[in-house]
Structure formats: structure tokens, C-alpha cells
Tab-separated table of C-alpha atoms and ligand atoms in Angstrom:
chain	number	residue	atom	x	y	z
M	804	UNK	CA	74.022	26.164	21.950
M	805	UNK	CA	72.396	22.836	21.105
M	806	UNK	CA	68.583	22.810	21.038
M	807	UNK	CA	65.931	20.576	19.651
M	808	UNK	CA	63.378	22.027	17.294
M	809	UNK	CA	60.102	20.004	16.476
M	810	UNK	CA	58.125	20.618	13.331
M	811	UNK	CA	55.244	18.685	11.650
M	812	UNK	CA	57.367	18.808	8.233
M	813	UNK	CA	61.000	18.873	8.046
M	814	UNK	CA	62.044	19.891	4.438
M	815	UNK	CA	65.655	19.024	3.601
M	816	UNK	CA	67.068	20.979	0.586
M	817	UNK	CA	66.549	24.473	-0.883
M	818	UNK	CA	66.356	23.862	-4.725
M	819	UNK	CA	63.108	24.245	-6.671
M	820	UNK	CA	61.753	20.812	-4.859
M	821	UNK	CA	62.272	22.007	-1.465
M	822	UNK	CA	61.044	25.353	-1.720
M	823	UNK	CA	57.929	24.390	-3.770
M	824	UNK	CA	57.180	21.754	-0.951
M	825	UNK	CA	57.702	24.545	1.596
M	826	UNK	CA	54.842	26.610	-0.306
M	827	UNK	CA	52.506	23.856	-0.575
M	828	UNK	CA	53.262	22.501	3.279
M	829	UNK	CA	52.841	26.300	4.598
M	830	UNK	CA	49.656	26.704	2.787
M	831	UNK	CA	48.447	23.543	4.338
M	832	UNK	CA	49.215	24.926	7.726
M	833	UNK	CA	51.797	22.539	8.739
M	834	UNK	CA	54.350	25.180	9.806
M	835	UNK	CA	57.047	23.454	8.058
M	836	UNK	CA	60.912	24.189	8.640
M	837	UNK	CA	63.148	24.008	5.652
M	838	UNK	CA	66.879	23.466	5.984
M	839	UNK	CA	69.112	24.916	3.328
M	840	UNK	CA	72.057	22.830	3.191
M	841	UNK	CA	75.380	23.817	1.776
M	842	UNK	CA	74.082	25.306	-1.711
M	843	UNK	CA	71.225	27.479	-0.774
M	844	UNK	CA	69.028	27.798	-3.863
M	845	UNK	CA	70.597	24.341	-5.290
M	846	UNK	CA	72.030	23.845	-8.655
M	847	UNK	CA	70.415	26.772	-10.392
M	848	UNK	CA	72.505	29.076	-8.494
M	849	UNK	CA	75.558	27.618	-10.350
M	850	UNK	CA	74.146	28.898	-13.893
M	851	UNK	CA	73.118	31.845	-15.538
M	852	UNK	CA	70.142	32.136	-17.871
M	853	UNK	CA	67.244	29.774	-17.485
M	854	UNK	CA	65.165	29.903	-20.472
M	855	UNK	CA	62.800	26.838	-19.730
M	856	UNK	CA	61.130	27.984	-16.509
M	857	UNK	CA	57.573	28.689	-17.409
M	858	UNK	CA	56.474	32.196	-17.294
M	859	UNK	CA	60.055	33.573	-17.704
M	860	UNK	CA	61.217	33.638	-21.339
M	861	UNK	CA	64.721	34.227	-19.632
M	862	UNK	CA	65.669	34.456	-16.083
M	863	UNK	CA	68.834	34.345	-14.190
M	864	UNK	CA	69.159	31.010	-12.010
M	865	UNK	CA	70.244	32.676	-8.907
M	866	UNK	CA	67.401	35.388	-9.213
M	867	UNK	CA	64.866	32.735	-9.558
M	868	UNK	CA	65.964	30.960	-6.405
M	869	UNK	CA	65.929	34.130	-4.402
M	870	UNK	CA	62.456	34.710	-5.613
M	871	UNK	CA	61.634	31.020	-4.559
M	872	UNK	CA	63.134	31.481	-1.090
M	873	UNK	CA	61.031	34.628	-0.586
M	874	UNK	CA	57.912	32.852	-1.781
M	875	UNK	CA	58.600	30.031	0.748
M	876	UNK	CA	59.063	32.547	3.604
M	877	UNK	CA	55.990	34.684	2.668
M	878	UNK	CA	53.899	31.756	2.928
M	879	UNK	CA	55.057	30.993	6.490
M	880	UNK	CA	57.837	28.458	5.962
M	881	UNK	CA	60.770	28.687	8.298
M	882	UNK	CA	63.873	28.667	6.289
M	883	UNK	CA	67.160	27.655	8.263
M	884	UNK	CA	70.786	27.970	6.944
M	885	UNK	CA	71.969	24.605	8.498
M	886	UNK	CA	73.262	21.348	7.024
M	887	UNK	CA	71.776	18.017	7.953
M	888	UNK	CA	74.413	15.588	8.880
M	889	UNK	CA	72.376	12.456	9.804
M	890	UNK	CA	68.741	11.417	9.795
M	891	UNK	CA	67.304	8.603	11.765
M	892	UNK	CA	64.013	7.405	10.053
M	893	UNK	CA	63.850	4.186	12.424
M	894	UNK	CA	61.780	5.664	14.858
M	895	UNK	CA	58.976	8.442	14.911
M	896	UNK	CA	59.124	11.359	15.091
M	897	UNK	CA	62.046	11.333	12.733
M	898	UNK	CA	65.322	12.764	13.962
M	899	UNK	CA	67.821	14.939	12.032
M	900	UNK	CA	70.876	16.427	13.292
M	901	UNK	CA	72.049	19.733	12.122
M	902	UNK	CA	75.817	20.900	11.707
M	903	UNK	CA	75.008	23.825	13.853
M	904	UNK	CA	74.092	21.702	16.907
M	905	UNK	CA	70.466	21.872	16.557
M	906	UNK	CA	68.443	18.457	16.480
M	907	UNK	CA	65.298	18.713	14.320
M	908	UNK	CA	62.654	16.392	15.155
M	909	UNK	CA	59.705	16.005	12.579
M	910	UNK	CA	56.497	13.997	12.010
M	911	UNK	CA	57.100	13.705	8.428
M	912	UNK	CA	60.095	14.389	6.177
M	913	UNK	CA	60.569	15.621	2.620
M	914	UNK	CA	64.065	14.866	1.246
M	915	UNK	CA	64.878	17.351	-1.488
M	916	UNK	CA	68.895	16.900	-1.216
M	917	UNK	CA	69.120	17.109	-5.442
M	918	UNK	CA	72.092	15.999	-7.098
M	919	UNK	CA	76.016	16.894	-7.091
M	920	UNK	CA	78.491	17.232	-10.069
M	921	UNK	CA	80.011	13.747	-11.015
M	922	UNK	CA	84.024	13.617	-11.405
M	923	UNK	CA	85.939	11.328	-13.555
M	924	UNK	CA	88.086	9.899	-10.737
M	925	UNK	CA	91.452	10.467	-12.230
M	926	UNK	CA	94.233	11.473	-9.749
M	927	UNK	CA	95.563	14.423	-11.754
M	928	UNK	CA	91.788	15.654	-11.872
M	929	UNK	CA	91.782	15.601	-8.170
M	930	UNK	CA	95.191	17.252	-7.716
M	931	UNK	CA	94.384	20.250	-9.751
M	932	UNK	CA	90.745	20.750	-8.304
M	933	UNK	CA	90.424	24.294	-7.480
M	934	UNK	CA	93.812	24.996	-9.333
M	935	UNK	CA	92.404	24.991	-12.853
M	936	UNK	CA	90.087	21.942	-12.593
M	937	UNK	CA	86.449	22.944	-11.983
M	938	UNK	CA	82.956	21.618	-12.205
M	939	UNK	CA	81.323	25.020	-12.157
M	940	UNK	CA	81.805	27.568	-15.113
M	941	UNK	CA	79.855	30.284	-13.672
M	942	UNK	CA	81.767	30.035	-10.355
M	943	UNK	CA	85.264	29.937	-11.812
M	944	UNK	CA	85.162	31.000	-15.454
M	945	UNK	CA	85.918	34.512	-14.778
M	946	UNK	CA	89.439	33.348	-13.712
M	947	UNK	CA	90.285	32.385	-17.434
M	948	UNK	CA	89.973	35.552	-19.271
M	949	UNK	CA	91.856	35.276	-22.613
M	950	UNK	CA	92.900	31.744	-21.974
M	951	UNK	CA	92.253	28.522	-23.511
M	952	UNK	CA	89.909	26.175	-21.566
M	953	UNK	CA	88.617	22.586	-22.287
M	954	UNK	CA	85.164	21.319	-21.208
M	955	UNK	CA	84.529	17.613	-20.778
M	956	UNK	CA	80.901	16.019	-21.541
M	957	UNK	CA	78.310	16.261	-23.971
M	958	UNK	CA	75.168	17.049	-22.190
M	959	UNK	CA	73.327	20.368	-21.346
M	960	UNK	CA	75.626	21.220	-18.641
M	961	UNK	CA	78.645	20.813	-21.062
M	962	UNK	CA	77.195	22.678	-23.827
M	963	UNK	CA	75.885	25.406	-21.573
M	964	UNK	CA	79.428	25.536	-19.668
M	965	UNK	CA	81.091	25.769	-22.785
M	966	UNK	CA	78.841	28.385	-24.321
M	967	UNK	CA	79.303	30.456	-21.069
M	968	UNK	CA	83.176	29.952	-21.089
M	969	UNK	CA	83.321	31.771	-24.420
M	970	UNK	CA	82.589	34.980	-22.434
M	971	UNK	CA	85.974	34.827	-21.013
M	972	UNK	CA	88.303	32.298	-22.938
M	973	UNK	CA	90.206	32.715	-26.278
M	974	UNK	CA	89.193	29.349	-27.129
M	975	UNK	CA	87.196	26.403	-25.728
M	976	UNK	CA	87.667	22.946	-26.855
M	977	UNK	CA	84.551	20.531	-25.929
M	978	UNK	CA	85.783	17.196	-25.520
M	979	UNK	CA	83.217	14.369	-25.833
M	980	UNK	CA	83.634	10.719	-26.106
M	981	UNK	CA	81.004	10.188	-28.788
M	982	UNK	CA	80.287	12.507	-31.972
M	983	UNK	CA	76.703	12.810	-30.804
M	984	UNK	CA	75.478	15.495	-27.997
M	985	UNK	CA	72.753	14.564	-25.718
M	986	UNK	CA	72.210	18.281	-25.103
M	987	UNK	CA	68.879	20.076	-26.189
M	988	UNK	CA	68.789	21.000	-30.068
M	989	UNK	CA	68.702	24.604	-29.550
M	990	UNK	CA	72.004	24.494	-27.261
M	991	UNK	CA	73.884	22.220	-29.978
M	992	UNK	CA	72.870	24.891	-32.661
M	993	UNK	CA	74.463	27.573	-30.616
M	994	UNK	CA	77.369	25.510	-29.878
M	995	UNK	CA	78.012	24.781	-33.594
M	996	UNK	CA	77.687	28.551	-34.480
M	997	UNK	CA	80.086	29.813	-31.956
M	998	UNK	CA	83.474	30.638	-33.615
M	999	UNK	CA	85.382	29.982	-30.258
M	1000	UNK	CA	84.290	26.624	-29.518
M	1001	UNK	CA	85.916	23.632	-31.243
M	1002	UNK	CA	84.442	20.030	-30.600
M	1003	UNK	CA	86.731	17.136	-30.186
M	1004	UNK	CA	84.919	13.803	-30.905
M	1005	UNK	CA	85.717	10.215	-29.565
M	1006	UNK	CA	88.091	11.583	-27.079
M	1007	UNK	CA	88.359	11.204	-23.259
M	1008	UNK	CA	90.486	12.825	-20.533
M	1009	UNK	CA	93.615	10.925	-19.657
M	1010	UNK	CA	95.483	13.152	-17.548
M	1011	UNK	CA	95.760	16.764	-16.554
M	1012	UNK	CA	98.935	18.121	-16.733
M	1013	UNK	CA	100.303	21.003	-14.598
M	1014	UNK	CA	102.831	22.499	-12.548
M	1015	UNK	CA	103.114	22.311	-8.805
M	1016	UNK	CA	104.763	25.957	-8.275
M	1017	UNK	CA	102.948	27.816	-8.764
M	1018	UNK	CA	100.160	25.303	-8.906
M	1019	UNK	CA	98.030	25.371	-12.106
M	1020	UNK	CA	96.989	23.468	-15.314
M	1021	UNK	CA	99.072	23.671	-18.401
M	1022	UNK	CA	97.436	21.129	-20.609
M	1023	UNK	CA	95.334	17.861	-21.037
M	1024	UNK	CA	96.107	14.630	-22.344
M	1025	UNK	CA	93.467	13.113	-24.385
M	1026	UNK	CA	92.975	9.737	-25.901
M	1027	UNK	CA	91.178	8.807	-28.978
M	1028	UNK	CA	88.411	5.982	-27.609
M	1029	UNK	CA	88.928	3.988	-30.984
M	1030	UNK	CA	92.750	4.191	-31.816
M	1031	UNK	CA	94.059	5.026	-28.271
M	1032	UNK	CA	96.141	7.872	-29.843
M	1033	UNK	CA	97.089	10.366	-27.087
M	1034	UNK	CA	96.952	14.077	-28.112
M	1035	UNK	CA	98.285	17.005	-25.709
M	1036	UNK	CA	95.936	20.175	-25.738
M	1037	UNK	CA	97.429	23.207	-24.222
M	1038	UNK	CA	94.857	24.760	-21.803
M	1039	UNK	CA	94.728	26.745	-18.451
M	1040	UNK	CA	91.235	25.521	-17.428
M	1041	UNK	CA	89.580	22.155	-17.394
M	1042	UNK	CA	85.804	22.173	-16.685
M	1043	UNK	CA	84.410	18.651	-15.947
M	1044	UNK	CA	80.501	18.392	-16.748
M	1045	UNK	CA	79.780	14.647	-17.029
M	1046	UNK	CA	76.648	14.702	-15.147
M	1047	UNK	CA	75.340	14.667	-11.926
M	1048	UNK	CA	74.685	11.824	-9.039
M	1049	UNK	CA	72.152	11.938	-6.581
M	1050	UNK	CA	73.068	13.269	-3.079
M	1051	UNK	CA	71.543	10.376	-1.096
M	1052	UNK	CA	74.350	10.441	1.648
M	1053	UNK	CA	71.727	10.893	4.397
M	1054	UNK	CA	69.556	7.889	3.579
M	1055	UNK	CA	71.844	5.385	1.317
M	1056	UNK	CA	71.534	2.762	3.998
M	1057	UNK	CA	67.955	3.292	5.266
M	1058	UNK	CA	65.766	3.891	2.170
M	1059	UNK	CA	65.357	1.751	-1.049
M	1060	UNK	CA	67.458	2.909	-3.978
M	1061	UNK	CA	67.686	2.097	-7.571
M	1062	UNK	CA	69.282	3.278	-10.933
M	1063	UNK	CA	72.659	3.890	-9.242
M	1064	UNK	CA	71.387	5.725	-5.969
M	1065	UNK	CA	68.402	7.544	-6.682
M	1066	UNK	CA	65.783	7.162	-4.035
M	1067	UNK	CA	63.000	4.879	-4.898
M	1068	UNK	CA	59.415	6.208	-4.736
M	1069	UNK	CA	56.070	4.490	-5.341
M	1070	UNK	CA	55.006	5.201	-8.927
M	1071	UNK	CA	53.079	8.313	-8.934
M	1072	UNK	CA	53.803	9.574	-5.559
M	1073	UNK	CA	56.752	10.758	-3.703
M	1074	UNK	CA	56.279	7.972	-1.014
M	1075	UNK	CA	59.796	6.349	0.016
M	1076	UNK	CA	60.040	2.700	1.341
M	1077	UNK	CA	59.875	4.438	4.881
M	1078	UNK	CA	56.298	5.837	5.556
M	1079	UNK	CA	56.336	9.444	6.446
M	1080	UNK	CA	59.476	10.065	4.500
M	1081	UNK	CA	58.859	11.578	1.078
M	1082	UNK	CA	61.321	12.262	-1.556
M	1083	UNK	CA	61.067	14.874	-4.457
M	1084	UNK	CA	63.311	16.343	-7.325
M	1085	UNK	CA	66.733	15.261	-8.649
M	1086	UNK	CA	67.258	13.086	-5.618
M	1087	UNK	CA	64.464	10.620	-7.125
M	1088	UNK	CA	64.382	11.535	-10.556
M	1089	UNK	CA	66.809	9.640	-12.788
M	1090	UNK	CA	64.763	10.734	-15.810
M	1091	UNK	CA	63.937	14.255	-16.412
M	1092	UNK	CA	66.076	16.115	-13.966
M	1093	UNK	CA	64.675	19.683	-14.679
M	1094	UNK	CA	63.921	22.547	-12.332
M	1095	UNK	CA	60.122	22.386	-13.447
M	1096	UNK	CA	59.842	18.744	-12.922
M	1097	UNK	CA	61.802	19.011	-9.600
M	1098	UNK	CA	59.330	21.861	-8.441
M	1099	UNK	CA	56.165	19.669	-9.333
M	1100	UNK	CA	57.657	16.808	-7.318
M	1101	UNK	CA	58.005	19.145	-4.368
M	1102	UNK	CA	54.175	19.999	-4.802
M	1103	UNK	CA	53.382	16.366	-4.886
M	1104	UNK	CA	55.593	15.675	-1.661
M	1105	UNK	CA	53.995	18.338	0.341
M	1106	UNK	CA	50.493	16.975	-0.644
M	1107	UNK	CA	51.809	13.534	0.059
M	1108	UNK	CA	52.945	14.389	3.471
M	1109	UNK	CA	49.881	16.467	4.055
M	1110	UNK	CA	47.576	13.334	3.337
M	1111	UNK	CA	49.798	10.967	5.367
M	1112	UNK	CA	49.776	13.262	8.308
M	1113	UNK	CA	45.982	13.564	8.354
M	1114	UNK	CA	45.548	9.602	8.459
M	1115	UNK	CA	47.981	9.277	11.212
M	1116	UNK	CA	45.682	11.991	13.047
M	1117	UNK	CA	42.622	10.098	12.392
A	499	LIG	P1	69.021	20.980	-6.270
A	499	LIG	O1	68.780	22.178	-6.960
A	499	LIG	O2	70.032	19.919	-6.618
A	499	LIG	O3	69.133	21.294	-4.537
A	499	LIG	C1	69.514	20.483	-3.679
A	499	LIG	C2	69.281	21.114	-2.322
A	499	LIG	O4	69.784	20.288	-1.086
A	499	LIG	C3	70.496	22.131	-2.080
A	499	LIG	O5	69.788	23.125	-1.457
A	499	LIG	C4	71.505	21.715	-1.160
A	499	LIG	O6	72.107	22.523	-0.301
A	499	LIG	C5	70.683	20.951	-0.347
A	499	LIG	N1	71.190	19.686	0.470
A	499	LIG	C6	72.029	18.778	0.103
A	499	LIG	N2	72.269	17.842	1.037
A	499	LIG	C7	71.692	18.418	2.453
A	499	LIG	C8	71.994	18.090	3.715
A	499	LIG	N3	72.560	17.218	3.805
A	499	LIG	N4	71.165	18.952	4.564
A	499	LIG	C9	70.431	20.021	4.043
A	499	LIG	N5	70.320	20.332	2.633
A	499	LIG	C10	70.853	19.538	1.743
A	499	LIG	N6	67.203	22.774	-15.321
A	499	LIG	C11	66.149	23.401	-15.948
A	499	LIG	O7	65.224	23.043	-15.751
A	499	LIG	N7	66.608	24.433	-16.578
A	499	LIG	C12	67.950	24.956	-16.805
A	499	LIG	O8	68.380	25.819	-17.529
A	499	LIG	C13	68.924	24.207	-15.991
A	499	LIG	N8	70.283	24.559	-16.014
A	499	LIG	C14	71.085	23.775	-15.153
A	499	LIG	C15	72.576	24.508	-15.375
A	499	LIG	C16	73.492	23.783	-14.682
A	499	LIG	C17	74.849	24.128	-14.552
A	499	LIG	C18	72.998	22.658	-13.747
A	499	LIG	C19	74.034	21.862	-12.736
A	499	LIG	C20	71.629	22.251	-13.599
A	499	LIG	C21	70.724	22.810	-14.440
A	499	LIG	N9	69.280	22.328	-14.309
A	499	LIG	C22	68.397	23.141	-15.304
A	499	LIG	C23	68.911	21.118	-13.662
A	499	LIG	C24	68.195	21.810	-12.357
A	499	LIG	O9	69.121	22.893	-11.618
A	499	LIG	C25	67.819	20.528	-11.451
A	499	LIG	O10	67.031	19.812	-11.890
A	499	LIG	C26	67.196	21.310	-10.036
A	499	LIG	O11	67.861	22.232	-9.448
A	499	LIG	C27	67.093	19.961	-8.994
A	499	LIG	O12	66.253	20.742	-8.181
A	499	LIG	P2	66.221	19.996	-6.590
A	499	LIG	O13	65.381	20.696	-5.700
A	499	LIG	O14	65.909	18.516	-6.802
A	499	LIG	O15	67.883	19.949	-6.058
A	500	LIG	P1	73.937	14.334	-18.485
A	500	LIG	O1	72.662	14.934	-19.367
A	500	LIG	O2	73.867	12.866	-17.748
A	500	LIG	O3	75.219	14.316	-19.629
A	500	LIG	C1	76.367	13.883	-19.347
A	500	LIG	C2	77.428	13.979	-20.297
A	500	LIG	O4	78.810	13.822	-19.955
A	500	LIG	C3	76.923	12.950	-21.311
A	500	LIG	O5	77.227	13.270	-22.599
A	500	LIG	C4	77.973	11.718	-21.137
A	500	LIG	O6	78.304	11.124	-22.327
A	500	LIG	C5	79.090	12.268	-20.551
A	500	LIG	N1	79.719	11.491	-19.551
A	500	LIG	C6	79.382	10.826	-18.666
A	500	LIG	N2	80.363	10.123	-17.802
A	500	LIG	C7	81.543	10.444	-18.662
A	500	LIG	C8	82.903	9.868	-18.362
A	500	LIG	N3	83.078	8.985	-17.379
A	500	LIG	N4	83.577	10.125	-19.378
A	500	LIG	C9	83.213	11.264	-20.349
A	500	LIG	N5	82.114	11.629	-20.588
A	500	LIG	C10	81.164	11.187	-19.618
A	500	LIG	O7	74.367	15.501	-17.423
A	500	LIG	P2	74.008	16.971	-17.441
A	500	LIG	O8	74.619	17.620	-18.813
A	500	LIG	O9	74.858	17.620	-16.192
A	500	LIG	O10	72.613	17.236	-17.302
A	500	LIG	C11	71.906	16.602	-15.964
A	500	LIG	C12	70.545	17.056	-16.027
A	500	LIG	O11	70.386	18.241	-15.937
A	500	LIG	C13	69.766	16.686	-17.454
A	500	LIG	O12	68.589	16.239	-17.188
A	500	LIG	C14	69.884	17.991	-17.951
A	500	LIG	O13	68.603	18.063	-19.093
A	500	LIG	C15	69.537	19.100	-16.814
A	500	LIG	N6	70.109	20.318	-17.524
A	500	LIG	C16	69.246	21.089	-17.982
A	500	LIG	C17	69.668	22.343	-18.445
A	500	LIG	C18	68.682	23.112	-19.399
A	500	LIG	O14	67.403	22.922	-19.516
A	500	LIG	N7	69.214	24.057	-20.255
A	500	LIG	C19	70.913	22.595	-18.572
A	500	LIG	C20	71.892	21.638	-17.527
A	500	LIG	C21	71.324	20.712	-17.029
A	500	LIG	P3	77.466	10.194	-23.269
A	500	LIG	O15	76.431	11.246	-24.058
A	500	LIG	O16	78.318	9.397	-24.228
A	500	LIG	O17	76.593	9.420	-22.108
């Protein structure tokens, strides 16, 4: 049944930014509603060990996000399992439509929709998605016990995925377009010491090769970026880890964006180009993109929203 819910503050997204905003907005007695989206807990639910969350030398990403949700609820935030399909910021109160049929109206909105994995855009990559091509090692690595796998990319995600996949795979080839990784030094050190991982520098993925019946991957064709030489590597799994793009679908036509789609906020604040709409976390951060910085921005957004609402009430 469709219903309309009104809240002082609607928080969209349930990653570190959303849950932190929820804790602060709840403690400001704003009785926020948080809508979780399709990935409750956000990106950290797709990883295993997190070693840079202050206070925890090591914590499992999904466990950390369960704790954050419990914390937000304990402070009084209403957490709803729904997906926002549209957001109208042209008039106040702002109106968001939920996939459930619920309409949410809000005096202020905090956008924390984060980022999503990027794909290379090759037709063969698309054809084998879910049939050997994946962007989430923790979700799909288990299917490749004793198999050979390739990982594409050179950032933290690619290196972590490659390391994690050695738990299952007989061999992991890390294919990177340069000969320098942009991952953290500690991760590069672990990668280089792992006997199951072989880096392949200066190569890009040209084509995923497989069979239709049964549908599955058999190999990849990779190209040397300087010589153009094509090499075929036998593998059963292809993990694409070439970065993330901001999940800006709800606001890409209504808010100012920059740096390829990140929501623009005023320097030193979380205020977007629409008064009363705030943005935090990976959606707005093209530089740091960490759990702790996202949480920090979630805090800022709740404080900014609280102050802005107080000004409207004056
Ligand atoms: P996200 O975590 O991206 O969450 C976005 C949320 O928005 C999700 O809950 C989603 O469901 C919701 N959403 C999206 N659209 C809608 C909608 N239409 N309606 C409602 N909800 C919506 N960082 C670290 O600091 N340490 C690490 O060890 C680390 N490891 C990582 C490992 C991997 C594999 C990945 C992918 C990232 C890792 N990161 C790590 C980065 C970290 O996960 C992100 O910086 C952080 O999660 C961003 O938080 P966020 O709250 O901005 O958004
Ligand atoms: P990233 O840092 O942007 O790295 C993307 C990698 O993919 C780069 O090496 C890039 O190559 C490569 N790449 C991009 N487009 C490509 C293409 N079309 N073809 C081939 N290669 C391509 O992305 P990320 O690794 O997903 O990390 C995103 C953010 O999350 C970062 O801020 C990261 O620190 C954070 N994160 C943190 C942790 C952690 O703290 N442990 C773990 C995971 C993620 P170039 O290097 O040549 O540009």
C-alpha cells in the first residue's frame, strides 16, 4: 500500500556516511529516516578485512556495517529497507519516491549514495557478467576453487581482490595497464610476496573468451599497450577492479556536479547547489574515498543540516 512519510531529515544510503549522519541527526533530535538502498551497509559489505578503521586493528567489513546500523538505530534513527527511485528537490518539502510505493517528504535531505564499480565497457565483458566476469571477489571468489583467475586494475581494490582470491584460486594474474600500482604500499608488499600472484604489466583487457553452452569463461585476450601484441591467458574467472564512479543518478540533472559526476559541495561543508540538500561520502569525494572520510563527511552533513533547519525555523 502506498503511504507518505514526512521527516525532518531524510538520509539516502546506508554506508559509513549514511549511518554516521544518522547517529548525529538522531542525537540532534531530528528523528531522521534512513533509506538503505539496494546494498544495505554499502561497499564495505563487499570486502573482508578492514585494517584502517580507527579503533579496530582488523574488522570484517560486513561486521562493521552491522555495528553501524545497530548504532544508528540505537540513537533513534528509523532505518528502512527501500530504494529511492526519484528525488524532487525543486520545491520544499523535498519529495522522494520509494521503490516500495512509499513517498518520503523531508525538510532536508542528506545524500549518501556512495559509488559503484566501474566496468570496461567491452561487449564480451557484458556478455559474461555473472558467468565468469565479476566486480566483487568476496561475493564470487568462492566459485573459483582450484581455478586460474585474472584481476584487472592497479588500485587498492584490485590488489585486495587479487590477494583475497588466492584463498581459492590456483593462480591469479593481476593485469595492469602500467608497471606501477596505485595501491597502498603495505598491500603491494603483500601482493609481491604472494607466490600465487603474477603481475602482468602494460597490458589491457581486449576480450573475454568463453563458451555459450555451458556459459562460462575460458580465457582472456590481453593487449600490450606499447607493442599492441595480443596474448591469450587461460582462466575461468575475470575480476574487473578498475575503480568506482559516484552513484549520482538521483541528482545528476538537478545538482551541480564536477570531476566526472561527483556532487559538488561548498568548500569545507556538505552544502550542495540546492539549499537544504547535503551530500557526504564517496558521492561527493573524488580524492580520498575511504570509510573513515565518508563517516567524517556524514557527521558534517548532519551538523550542516541541523544548522540549516534551525535557520529556516528562525
Ligand atoms: P557506500 O559505502 O558506497 O554506500 C552507498 C549506499 O547508498 C549503499 O548503502 C546503497 O545501498 C545506497 N544507495 C545508493 N543508491 C541509493 C538509492 N537510490 N536509494 C537508497 N539508497 C541508495 N575504505 C577504507 O577506508 N578501508 C578499506 O579497507 C576499504 N576497503 C574497500 C574494499 C572494497 C572492495 C571497496 C569496493 C571499497 C573499500 N573501501 C575501503 C572504500 C569504502 O568502502 C568507501 O569509501 C565507503 O564505503 C564509502 O561510503 P559511503 O557511505 O559514501 O557509500
Ligand atoms: P582506483 O584507486 O581509482 O584505481 C583504479 C585502478 O584501475 C587504477 O590502477 C587504474 O589504472 C585502473 N583503471 C582505471 N580505468 C581503467 C581502464 N579503463 N582499463 C584498465 N585499467 C583501468 O579505484 P579502487 O581501487 O576501486 O579504489 C577506490 C577508492 O576506494 C580509493 O580511494 C581506494 O583507496 C579506496 N579503497 C581503499 C581500500 C583500503 O583502504 N584498503 C581498499 C579498496 C578501496 P591507473 O593506475 O593507470 O590509473
